[in-house]
């Protein structure tokens, strides 16, 4: 699963730590999501979507969507 | 969830877990060394045994408290470690039991088996750490 979290975070000028605090997880979790090592749960994905004002499906994309 | 208070708890509990695991391991070693010195039932042995049980119970208490305060990503790492460590522990305990029945490993005291079973968990944790780092 690919995601646009890093781009969106950069647009808001937030550090991983700041984003982590806003959604209530550890900085390591944000880093793992950004690097594609961990796919967030649905509640966390929704929380991130609400924070950035984006639908979840726009932030998280299956690999083939980006490859194609 | 990750406000300052819970962040403090997140930092505090792992320290307690680390300290108690070291204390438990230390007391277990003292107990092993003491077996050749004092007879069973000796007050010193009873004291060390009581402290060992108390330290181990406290370790489990703080360990579960720590787990309950982890976020989903950190919990995933521990679940991964348990998923590997638990079957490894089963195989190890089963193998030790069978080898003892065959006359091997007779010198080892079965009381110390839980200490040996920390190894599979450590293996699982290392695997999880490598997967998610």
Coordinates of C-alpha atoms in Angstrom, one line a residue, chain A residues 21 24-26 28-29 32 37-38 40-41 44, chain B residues 1-2 7 10 71-74 76 131-133:
Chain A
X21 CA 0.8 13.9 18.5
X24 CA -2.3 10.1 19.0
X25 CA 0.4 7.6 17.9
X26 CA 4.1 7.4 18.2
X28 CA 7.8 5.6 14.9
X29 CA 4.3 4.7 13.7
X32 CA 6.6 3.3 9.4
X37 CA 6.4 -0.6 6.3
X38 CA 3.1 -0.5 8.1
X40 CA -2.5 1.9 9.5
X41 CA -5.8 0.6 10.9
X44 CA -6.2 5.7 12.2
Chain B
X1 CA -4.2 9.4 23.4
X2 CA -0.6 10.6 23.0
X7 CA 3.7 9.9 26.8
X10 CA 4.9 5.3 27.8
X71 CA -0.1 2.4 19.8
X72 CA -1.2 0.1 17.1
X73 CA 2.1 0.0 15.4
X74 CA 4.1 -0.8 18.5
X76 CA 1.9 -5.0 16.1
X131 CA 10.7 -6.5 10.0
X132 CA 9.4 -3.2 11.2
X133 CA 12.5 -1.1 11.9

